[in-house]
Amino acid sequence: MLTLIIAESSLEVVPKEILEHPQIQGYVKKFGKNSEFVLLDKSYHYEAMNKLKWKEKRGRPDIVHFTLLEALGSPLNLEELLQTYVHTINNQVIHVNPKTRLPRNYNRFVGLMEQLFQKSKVPLEKQPLLILKKSSLKTLIEKIKPSTTIALTRLGKPSTPTKTAQKLGKHKNPVVLIGGFPRGHFTTETLKLSNEQVCIDPSGLDAWITASRILSSYEEAINLPEKRFSTIKKT
Ligand SMILES: C[S@@+](CC[C@H](N)C(=O)[O-])C[C@H]1O[C@@H](n2cnc3c(N)ncnc32)[C@H](O)[C@@H]1O
């Protein structure tokens, strides 16, 4: 079982300090949202975000949306061999049930996340598929007790996705960290939680491209495509 943690993710509700900014208030009015649980989005809140600390790493929920679609739709996840978590820049963790079928539409995804930040779980009526808790990345990793943790970062030791995945494939319970932010790098606190830091391409890749490369290479490393063809009927 591989665990993917989308770490330090750019996913949060609008911080209280900028809630009264005219750009936020205009947005809340226009879209009829509950101002306490509006998701921070750089495309709409650029000016309001001007005074925020680490603003270049914030307000990009689309990164989590794309990366989760990539992970949850992967054959590895369909085989229940992947567990995905979203750790946020504010030290909250979303436990993602592998059976979650996320909205493909971004606006609907935003609505779902706003509901999650408000209620801490969705859906409310049935068994929740997404659960939000206050937790540091350290606490999450301590709970998972991984056999190894590899942080994927452009600042890491160069290695191909194939070689990295082969290394992961030798472990019983490996964790991969991918940054859920648009710019900058993991904090030293995050890097200290990893056993290795690996760069899988000379260019800086989007988080979801990094996820697709490592998940598909991991599937190859554990011979998943062959296993699926030999055991699963076409659907
Ligand atoms: C958009 S990047 C963050 C920006 C960062 N300056 C960069 O270029 O890596 C989001 C995440 O994708 C992963 N990533 C991007 N390029 C990578 C690479 N060449 N090797 C390994 N991981 C990479 C890292 O986990 C990173 O935190």
PDB file of C-alpha atoms in Angstrom, residues 15 20 33-34 62 81 109 116 118 145 178 181 213:
ATOM      1  CA  PRO A  15      -8.172  34.079   6.671  1.00  0.00           C
ATOM      2  CA  GLU A  20     -13.375  42.516   5.446  1.00  0.00           C
ATOM      3  CA  LYS A  33     -21.452  32.467  -0.069  1.00  0.00           C
ATOM      4  CA  ASN A  34     -21.093  32.107   3.697  1.00  0.00           C
ATOM      5  CA  ASP A  62      -7.172  23.864  -8.201  1.00  0.00           C
ATOM      6  CA  LEU A  81      -3.463   0.038  -3.100  1.00  0.00           C
ATOM      7  CA  PHE A 109     -15.174  20.999  -6.063  1.00  0.00           C
ATOM      8  CA  LEU A 116     -15.886  20.282   4.336  1.00  0.00           C
ATOM      9  CA  GLN A 118     -17.636  24.134   7.609  1.00  0.00           C
ATOM     10  CA  LYS A 145       4.288   4.674  10.591  1.00  0.00           C
ATOM     11  CA  ILE A 178       4.222  15.979  -3.154  1.00  0.00           C
ATOM     12  CA  PHE A 181       1.479  24.521  -3.736  1.00  0.00           C
ATOM     13  CA  ARG A 213       4.531  10.157 -13.176  1.00  0.00           C
TER      14      ARG A 213
END
